[in-house]
Amino acid sequence: MIKLYNEQMSGNCYKLRLFMALLGIAHERVPVNFHPGREHKQAEFLALNPFGQLPVIDDDGFVLRDAQAILVYLASIHDSMGTWFPADPQRRAQVMLWLTVAEDITRSASAARLHDAFGYDFDAPACRAAAHKLFAHIEDHLGDREAAGEGWLVGATPTLADIACFPYIALAPEGGIALTRYPALRRWIARVKSIPGFIGMPGIFALGIDAEAS
Ligand SMILES: N[C@@H](CCC(=O)N[C@@H](CS)C(=O)NCC(=O)O)C(=O)O
């Protein structure tokens, strides 16, 4: 069974928990004491991921780091219809593009949250400014998608693009990044929350109990 080295408060771990919940992928969670234990910087964990970052999976001895790479791996095995990671070359390339944006969101919005909530030594104002620049772009993109009658980052149904970008956009207010000026983003957050089988995490609540989603 897949082992997920996990921290409940991590948005990058959460995107894997969410995807595995949506696809019904059985897994075991190995808790890593991220804060205050900093176990992700200790030798045992660095042997799994020399970058000292969560998440990591171990699938019967196949060790893989990086949330986006893991999403692609899981979809390649468990999404035989290509719903989440389309086989069509153009769609697939568009999904890949948003997986790289997800990494940019981690470096900006997630870094601001790590600064505010976990005391990481990041330049929080610069991280917030970078996040707003990204969010303004995503807001425009989602507005265009809605105008075309499709509410997802790529195509007419949710894909890995949405799963990868969702957590740290939804958690952005915890890093001092308000979403008030992004109505299309807030509508998209509500759509992600309405995917059957959706699960939340601390700070991301299911529809009906999160006023921010409305
Ligand atoms: N590219 C990596 C980034 C992972 C990442 O930034 N993880 C955070 C937790 S959500 C972390 O471990 N940060 C600790 C650090 O960078 O020192 C991924 O997408 O998995």
PDB file of C-alpha atoms and ligand atoms in Angstrom:
ATOM      1  CA  MET A   1       0.000   0.000   0.000  1.00  0.00           C
ATOM      2  CA  ILE A   2       1.159   3.537  -0.745  1.00  0.00           C
ATOM      3  CA  LYS A   3       2.706   5.323   2.234  1.00  0.00           C
ATOM      4  CA  LEU A   4       2.227   9.103   2.339  1.00  0.00           C
ATOM      5  CA  TYR A   5       4.689  10.992   4.516  1.00  0.00           C
ATOM      6  CA  ASN A   6       2.215  13.502   5.771  1.00  0.00           C
ATOM      7  CA  GLU A   7       1.628  16.667   7.746  1.00  0.00           C
ATOM      8  CA  GLN A   8      -2.040  17.565   8.245  1.00  0.00           C
ATOM      9  CA  MET A   9      -1.401  21.328   7.937  1.00  0.00           C
ATOM     10  CA  SER A  10       0.542  21.055   4.674  1.00  0.00           C
ATOM     11  CA  GLY A  11      -1.364  22.082   1.555  1.00  0.00           C
ATOM     12  CA  ASN A  12       0.981  20.034  -0.611  1.00  0.00           C
ATOM     13  CA  CYS A  13       0.234  16.895   1.429  1.00  0.00           C
ATOM     14  CA  TYR A  14      -3.448  17.818   1.395  1.00  0.00           C
ATOM     15  CA  LYS A  15      -3.619  17.924  -2.418  1.00  0.00           C
ATOM     16  CA  LEU A  16      -2.518  14.270  -2.402  1.00  0.00           C
ATOM     17  CA  ARG A  17      -4.962  13.320   0.356  1.00  0.00           C
ATOM     18  CA  LEU A  18      -7.706  15.079  -1.621  1.00  0.00           C
ATOM     19  CA  PHE A  19      -6.850  13.355  -4.905  1.00  0.00           C
ATOM     20  CA  MET A  20      -6.572   9.953  -3.242  1.00  0.00           C
ATOM     21  CA  ALA A  21      -9.957  10.527  -1.560  1.00  0.00           C
ATOM     22  CA  LEU A  22     -11.573  11.510  -4.882  1.00  0.00           C
ATOM     23  CA  LEU A  23     -10.220   8.385  -6.590  1.00  0.00           C
ATOM     24  CA  GLY A  24     -10.639   6.076  -3.603  1.00  0.00           C
ATOM     25  CA  ILE A  25      -6.918   5.218  -3.477  1.00  0.00           C
ATOM     26  CA  ALA A  26      -6.087   3.327  -0.283  1.00  0.00           C
ATOM     27  CA  HIS A  27      -3.016   4.631   1.494  1.00  0.00           C
ATOM     28  CA  GLU A  28      -1.276   4.747   4.838  1.00  0.00           C
ATOM     29  CA  ARG A  29      -0.237   8.085   6.351  1.00  0.00           C
ATOM     30  CA  VAL A  30       3.106   8.366   8.087  1.00  0.00           C
ATOM     31  CA  PRO A  31       3.012  11.482  10.265  1.00  0.00           C
ATOM     32  CA  VAL A  32       6.039  13.769  10.033  1.00  0.00           C
ATOM     33  CA  ASN A  33       6.436  16.308  12.824  1.00  0.00           C
ATOM     34  CA  PHE A  34       6.967  19.377  10.634  1.00  0.00           C
ATOM     35  CA  HIS A  35       6.458  21.957  13.352  1.00  0.00           C
ATOM     36  CA  PRO A  36       7.928  22.238  15.881  1.00  0.00           C
ATOM     37  CA  GLY A  37       9.828  18.940  15.451  1.00  0.00           C
ATOM     38  CA  ARG A  38      11.377  19.761  12.039  1.00  0.00           C
ATOM     39  CA  GLU A  39      11.584  16.038  11.321  1.00  0.00           C
ATOM     40  CA  HIS A  40      11.635  16.877   7.591  1.00  0.00           C
ATOM     41  CA  LYS A  41      15.144  18.290   8.102  1.00  0.00           C
ATOM     42  CA  GLN A  42      16.495  15.235   9.920  1.00  0.00           C
ATOM     43  CA  ALA A  43      18.636  12.457   8.432  1.00  0.00           C
ATOM     44  CA  GLU A  44      15.892   9.816   8.273  1.00  0.00           C
ATOM     45  CA  PHE A  45      13.630  12.047   6.201  1.00  0.00           C
ATOM     46  CA  LEU A  46      16.463  13.573   4.141  1.00  0.00           C
ATOM     47  CA  ALA A  47      17.245  10.022   2.975  1.00  0.00           C
ATOM     48  CA  LEU A  48      13.785  10.043   1.347  1.00  0.00           C
ATOM     49  CA  ASN A  49      13.916  13.627   0.100  1.00  0.00           C
ATOM     50  CA  PRO A  50      17.266  15.436   0.117  1.00  0.00           C
ATOM     51  CA  PHE A  51      15.342  18.715  -0.287  1.00  0.00           C
ATOM     52  CA  GLY A  52      13.800  18.177   3.172  1.00  0.00           C
ATOM     53  CA  GLN A  53      10.287  18.872   1.944  1.00  0.00           C
ATOM     54  CA  LEU A  54       6.934  17.185   2.220  1.00  0.00           C
ATOM     55  CA  PRO A  55       5.198  15.372   0.637  1.00  0.00           C
ATOM     56  CA  VAL A  56       6.913  12.097  -0.223  1.00  0.00           C
ATOM     57  CA  ILE A  57       5.329   8.770  -1.085  1.00  0.00           C
ATOM     58  CA  ASP A  58       6.697   5.258  -0.928  1.00  0.00           C
ATOM     59  CA  ASP A  59       4.820   2.867  -3.209  1.00  0.00           C
ATOM     60  CA  ASP A  60       6.247  -0.570  -2.468  1.00  0.00           C
ATOM     61  CA  GLY A  61       9.806   0.778  -2.477  1.00  0.00           C
ATOM     62  CA  PHE A  62       9.273   3.372  -5.224  1.00  0.00           C
ATOM     63  CA  VAL A  63      10.033   6.629  -3.410  1.00  0.00           C
ATOM     64  CA  LEU A  64       8.810   9.824  -5.056  1.00  0.00           C
ATOM     65  CA  ARG A  65       8.890  13.437  -3.898  1.00  0.00           C
ATOM     66  CA  ASP A  66       7.090  16.535  -5.194  1.00  0.00           C
ATOM     67  CA  ALA A  67       3.316  16.841  -4.990  1.00  0.00           C
ATOM     68  CA  GLN A  68       2.863  17.524  -8.712  1.00  0.00           C
ATOM     69  CA  ALA A  69       5.011  14.552  -9.763  1.00  0.00           C
ATOM     70  CA  ILE A  70       3.086  12.372  -7.316  1.00  0.00           C
ATOM     71  CA  LEU A  71      -0.282  13.555  -8.696  1.00  0.00           C
ATOM     72  CA  VAL A  72       0.862  12.606 -12.209  1.00  0.00           C
ATOM     73  CA  TYR A  73       2.086   9.228 -10.936  1.00  0.00           C
ATOM     74  CA  LEU A  74      -1.184   8.471  -9.134  1.00  0.00           C
ATOM     75  CA  ALA A  75      -3.312   9.572 -12.096  1.00  0.00           C
ATOM     76  CA  SER A  76      -1.199   7.502 -14.483  1.00  0.00           C
ATOM     77  CA  ILE A  77      -1.970   4.394 -12.431  1.00  0.00           C
ATOM     78  CA  HIS A  78      -5.494   5.030 -11.163  1.00  0.00           C
ATOM     79  CA  ASP A  79      -7.167   7.309 -13.736  1.00  0.00           C
ATOM     80  CA  SER A  80      -7.479   4.926 -16.674  1.00  0.00           C
ATOM     81  CA  MET A  81     -10.045   7.164 -18.431  1.00  0.00           C
ATOM     82  CA  GLY A  82      -7.647  10.131 -18.426  1.00  0.00           C
ATOM     83  CA  THR A  83     -10.246  12.298 -16.722  1.00  0.00           C
ATOM     84  CA  TRP A  84      -7.739  14.003 -14.426  1.00  0.00           C
ATOM     85  CA  PHE A  85      -4.667  13.850 -16.644  1.00  0.00           C
ATOM     86  CA  PRO A  86      -5.997  13.907 -20.201  1.00  0.00           C
ATOM     87  CA  ALA A  87      -4.239  11.917 -22.930  1.00  0.00           C
ATOM     88  CA  ASP A  88      -4.976  14.550 -25.579  1.00  0.00           C
ATOM     89  CA  PRO A  89      -1.596  16.250 -26.201  1.00  0.00           C
ATOM     90  CA  GLN A  90      -2.874  19.827 -25.998  1.00  0.00           C
ATOM     91  CA  ARG A  91      -4.979  19.222 -22.883  1.00  0.00           C
ATOM     92  CA  ARG A  92      -2.140  17.335 -21.224  1.00  0.00           C
ATOM     93  CA  ALA A  93       0.297  20.160 -21.956  1.00  0.00           C
ATOM     94  CA  GLN A  94      -2.168  22.694 -20.530  1.00  0.00           C
ATOM     95  CA  VAL A  95      -2.481  20.630 -17.347  1.00  0.00           C
ATOM     96  CA  MET A  96       1.316  20.471 -17.095  1.00  0.00           C
ATOM     97  CA  LEU A  97       1.458  24.238 -17.444  1.00  0.00           C
ATOM     98  CA  TRP A  98      -0.817  24.639 -14.416  1.00  0.00           C
ATOM     99  CA  LEU A  99       1.253  22.129 -12.435  1.00  0.00           C
ATOM    100  CA  THR A 100       4.175  24.517 -12.806  1.00  0.00           C
ATOM    101  CA  VAL A 101       1.923  27.394 -11.717  1.00  0.00           C
ATOM    102  CA  ALA A 102       1.070  25.318  -8.621  1.00  0.00           C
ATOM    103  CA  GLU A 103       4.774  25.322  -7.781  1.00  0.00           C
ATOM    104  CA  ASP A 104       4.844  29.122  -8.196  1.00  0.00           C
ATOM    105  CA  ILE A 105       1.860  29.329  -5.832  1.00  0.00           C
ATOM    106  CA  THR A 106       3.789  27.242  -3.287  1.00  0.00           C
ATOM    107  CA  ARG A 107       6.787  29.595  -3.560  1.00  0.00           C
ATOM    108  CA  SER A 108       4.604  32.667  -2.999  1.00  0.00           C
ATOM    109  CA  ALA A 109       1.277  32.103  -1.194  1.00  0.00           C
ATOM    110  CA  SER A 110       2.447  29.040   0.738  1.00  0.00           C
ATOM    111  CA  ALA A 111       5.710  30.751   1.684  1.00  0.00           C
ATOM    112  CA  ALA A 112       3.761  33.714   3.105  1.00  0.00           C
ATOM    113  CA  ARG A 113       1.677  31.259   5.159  1.00  0.00           C
ATOM    114  CA  LEU A 114       4.816  29.413   6.340  1.00  0.00           C
ATOM    115  CA  HIS A 115       6.180  32.789   7.434  1.00  0.00           C
ATOM    116  CA  ASP A 116       3.017  33.823   9.297  1.00  0.00           C
ATOM    117  CA  ALA A 117       2.026  30.475  10.792  1.00  0.00           C
ATOM    118  CA  PHE A 118       5.320  28.595  11.214  1.00  0.00           C
ATOM    119  CA  GLY A 119       7.884  31.358  11.643  1.00  0.00           C
ATOM    120  CA  TYR A 120       9.796  30.621   8.424  1.00  0.00           C
ATOM    121  CA  ASP A 121      12.282  33.344   7.515  1.00  0.00           C
ATOM    122  CA  PHE A 122      10.758  34.416   4.188  1.00  0.00           C
ATOM    123  CA  ASP A 123      10.262  37.909   2.782  1.00  0.00           C
ATOM    124  CA  ALA A 124       6.502  37.849   3.405  1.00  0.00           C
ATOM    125  CA  PRO A 125       5.615  41.135   1.623  1.00  0.00           C
ATOM    126  CA  ALA A 126       7.473  39.955  -1.509  1.00  0.00           C
ATOM    127  CA  CYS A 127       5.736  36.551  -1.314  1.00  0.00           C
ATOM    128  CA  ARG A 128       2.334  38.243  -0.987  1.00  0.00           C
ATOM    129  CA  ALA A 129       3.060  40.540  -3.932  1.00  0.00           C
ATOM    130  CA  ALA A 130       4.099  37.561  -6.075  1.00  0.00           C
ATOM    131  CA  ALA A 131       0.952  35.665  -5.044  1.00  0.00           C
ATOM    132  CA  HIS A 132      -1.290  38.603  -5.965  1.00  0.00           C
ATOM    133  CA  LYS A 133       0.360  38.782  -9.386  1.00  0.00           C
ATOM    134  CA  LEU A 134      -0.355  35.086  -9.943  1.00  0.00           C
ATOM    135  CA  PHE A 135      -3.886  35.305  -8.560  1.00  0.00           C
ATOM    136  CA  ALA A 136      -4.729  38.258 -10.824  1.00  0.00           C
ATOM    137  CA  HIS A 137      -3.644  36.148 -13.797  1.00  0.00           C
ATOM    138  CA  ILE A 138      -5.656  33.129 -12.632  1.00  0.00           C
ATOM    139  CA  GLU A 139      -8.658  35.378 -11.975  1.00  0.00           C
ATOM    140  CA  ASP A 140      -8.549  36.565 -15.617  1.00  0.00           C
ATOM    141  CA  HIS A 141      -8.097  33.019 -16.879  1.00  0.00           C
ATOM    142  CA  LEU A 142     -11.033  31.685 -14.849  1.00  0.00           C
ATOM    143  CA  GLY A 143     -13.189  34.627 -15.958  1.00  0.00           C
ATOM    144  CA  ASP A 144     -12.439  33.673 -19.580  1.00  0.00           C
ATOM    145  CA  ARG A 145     -13.161  30.011 -18.854  1.00  0.00           C
ATOM    146  CA  GLU A 146     -16.506  30.904 -17.278  1.00  0.00           C
ATOM    147  CA  ALA A 147     -17.373  33.079 -20.268  1.00  0.00           C
ATOM    148  CA  ALA A 148     -16.698  30.016 -22.440  1.00  0.00           C
ATOM    149  CA  GLY A 149     -19.114  28.020 -20.256  1.00  0.00           C
ATOM    150  CA  GLU A 150     -16.414  25.940 -18.543  1.00  0.00           C
ATOM    151  CA  GLY A 151     -15.505  26.496 -14.916  1.00  0.00           C
ATOM    152  CA  TRP A 152     -12.148  24.705 -14.607  1.00  0.00           C
ATOM    153  CA  LEU A 153      -8.559  25.637 -15.292  1.00  0.00           C
ATOM    154  CA  VAL A 154      -8.421  23.218 -18.249  1.00  0.00           C
ATOM    155  CA  GLY A 155     -11.418  21.811 -20.123  1.00  0.00           C
ATOM    156  CA  ALA A 156     -14.962  21.090 -19.071  1.00  0.00           C
ATOM    157  CA  THR A 157     -14.228  18.921 -16.030  1.00  0.00           C
ATOM    158  CA  PRO A 158     -11.782  19.177 -13.115  1.00  0.00           C
ATOM    159  CA  THR A 159      -8.236  17.961 -13.743  1.00  0.00           C
ATOM    160  CA  LEU A 160      -4.960  17.681 -11.857  1.00  0.00           C
ATOM    161  CA  ALA A 161      -4.509  21.384 -12.682  1.00  0.00           C
ATOM    162  CA  ASP A 162      -7.343  22.287 -10.305  1.00  0.00           C
ATOM    163  CA  ILE A 163      -6.229  19.851  -7.592  1.00  0.00           C
ATOM    164  CA  ALA A 164      -2.631  21.131  -7.690  1.00  0.00           C
ATOM    165  CA  CYS A 165      -3.497  24.833  -7.581  1.00  0.00           C
ATOM    166  CA  PHE A 166      -6.423  24.648  -5.164  1.00  0.00           C
ATOM    167  CA  PRO A 167      -4.907  24.215  -1.660  1.00  0.00           C
ATOM    168  CA  TYR A 168      -2.650  27.243  -1.426  1.00  0.00           C
ATOM    169  CA  ILE A 169      -5.166  29.497  -3.145  1.00  0.00           C
ATOM    170  CA  ALA A 170      -7.838  28.445  -0.644  1.00  0.00           C
ATOM    171  CA  LEU A 171      -5.353  28.802   2.253  1.00  0.00           C
ATOM    172  CA  ALA A 172      -3.952  32.140   1.028  1.00  0.00           C
ATOM    173  CA  PRO A 173      -5.766  34.240   3.679  1.00  0.00           C
ATOM    174  CA  GLU A 174      -3.670  32.395   6.327  1.00  0.00           C
ATOM    175  CA  GLY A 175      -0.646  34.071   4.723  1.00  0.00           C
ATOM    176  CA  GLY A 176      -2.257  37.514   4.764  1.00  0.00           C
ATOM    177  CA  ILE A 177      -3.471  37.289   1.137  1.00  0.00           C
ATOM    178  CA  ALA A 178      -7.155  38.244   0.995  1.00  0.00           C
ATOM    179  CA  LEU A 179      -9.252  36.803  -1.825  1.00  0.00           C
ATOM    180  CA  THR A 180     -11.879  39.559  -1.758  1.00  0.00           C
ATOM    181  CA  ARG A 181     -10.706  41.058  -5.066  1.00  0.00           C
ATOM    182  CA  TYR A 182     -10.890  37.691  -6.873  1.00  0.00           C
ATOM    183  CA  PRO A 183     -14.567  36.723  -7.354  1.00  0.00           C
ATOM    184  CA  ALA A 184     -13.861  34.183 -10.120  1.00  0.00           C
ATOM    185  CA  LEU A 185     -11.277  32.495  -7.885  1.00  0.00           C
ATOM    186  CA  ARG A 186     -13.796  32.312  -5.051  1.00  0.00           C
ATOM    187  CA  ARG A 187     -16.412  30.788  -7.359  1.00  0.00           C
ATOM    188  CA  TRP A 188     -13.825  28.254  -8.539  1.00  0.00           C
ATOM    189  CA  ILE A 189     -12.969  27.384  -4.902  1.00  0.00           C
ATOM    190  CA  ALA A 190     -16.664  26.665  -4.339  1.00  0.00           C
ATOM    191  CA  ARG A 191     -16.741  24.485  -7.485  1.00  0.00           C
ATOM    192  CA  VAL A 192     -13.735  22.460  -6.309  1.00  0.00           C
ATOM    193  CA  LYS A 193     -15.488  21.979  -2.981  1.00  0.00           C
ATOM    194  CA  SER A 194     -18.536  20.627  -4.814  1.00  0.00           C
ATOM    195  CA  ILE A 195     -16.580  17.801  -6.516  1.00  0.00           C
ATOM    196  CA  PRO A 196     -18.132  14.531  -5.251  1.00  0.00           C
ATOM    197  CA  GLY A 197     -15.931  13.018  -2.551  1.00  0.00           C
ATOM    198  CA  PHE A 198     -14.259  16.341  -1.682  1.00  0.00           C
ATOM    199  CA  ILE A 199     -12.495  16.397   1.684  1.00  0.00           C
ATOM    200  CA  GLY A 200     -11.157  19.459   3.503  1.00  0.00           C
ATOM    201  CA  MET A 201      -8.287  20.150   5.852  1.00  0.00           C
ATOM    202  CA  PRO A 202      -7.769  22.600   8.724  1.00  0.00           C
ATOM    203  CA  GLY A 203      -8.498  25.988   7.130  1.00  0.00           C
ATOM    204  CA  ILE A 204     -10.384  24.507   4.156  1.00  0.00           C
ATOM    205  CA  PHE A 205     -13.887  23.521   5.083  1.00  0.00           C
ATOM    206  CA  ALA A 206     -16.516  21.733   3.049  1.00  0.00           C
ATOM    207  CA  LEU A 207     -19.272  23.785   1.430  1.00  0.00           C
ATOM    208  CA  GLY A 208     -21.989  24.870   3.796  1.00  0.00           C
ATOM    209  CA  ILE A 209     -19.679  25.590   6.699  1.00  0.00           C
ATOM    210  CA  ASP A 210     -17.201  27.936   5.022  1.00  0.00           C
ATOM    211  CA  ALA A 211     -18.659  31.374   4.579  1.00  0.00           C
ATOM    212  CA  GLU A 212     -15.742  32.397   2.361  1.00  0.00           C
ATOM    213  CA  ALA A 213     -16.778  29.990  -0.371  1.00  0.00           C
ATOM    214  CA  SER A 214     -20.040  31.755  -1.093  1.00  0.00           C
TER     215      SER A 214
HETATM  216  N1  LIG B   1       7.977  21.234  -5.033  1.00  0.00           N
HETATM  217  C1  LIG B   1       7.572  20.675  -3.769  1.00  0.00           C
HETATM  218  C2  LIG B   1       7.505  21.747  -2.714  1.00  0.00           C
HETATM  219  C3  LIG B   1       7.116  21.117  -1.403  1.00  0.00           C
HETATM  220  C4  LIG B   1       7.091  22.088  -0.251  1.00  0.00           C
HETATM  221  O1  LIG B   1       7.393  23.290  -0.360  1.00  0.00           O
HETATM  222  N2  LIG B   1       6.706  21.526   0.902  1.00  0.00           N
HETATM  223  C5  LIG B   1       6.637  22.270   2.118  1.00  0.00           C
HETATM  224  C6  LIG B   1       5.477  21.774   2.962  1.00  0.00           C
HETATM  225  S1  LIG B   1       3.939  22.111   2.173  1.00  0.00           S
HETATM  226  C7  LIG B   1       7.892  22.019   2.895  1.00  0.00           C
HETATM  227  O2  LIG B   1       8.230  20.888   3.159  1.00  0.00           O
HETATM  228  N3  LIG B   1       8.571  23.084   3.257  1.00  0.00           N
HETATM  229  C8  LIG B   1       9.714  23.012   4.099  1.00  0.00           C
HETATM  230  C9  LIG B   1      10.919  23.616   3.482  1.00  0.00           C
HETATM  231  O3  LIG B   1      10.910  23.942   2.281  1.00  0.00           O
HETATM  232  O4  LIG B   1      11.874  23.760   4.227  1.00  0.00           O
HETATM  233  C10 LIG B   1       6.231  19.992  -3.928  1.00  0.00           C
HETATM  234  O5  LIG B   1       5.377  20.483  -4.678  1.00  0.00           O
HETATM  235  O6  LIG B   1       6.019  18.966  -3.294  1.00  0.00           O
END
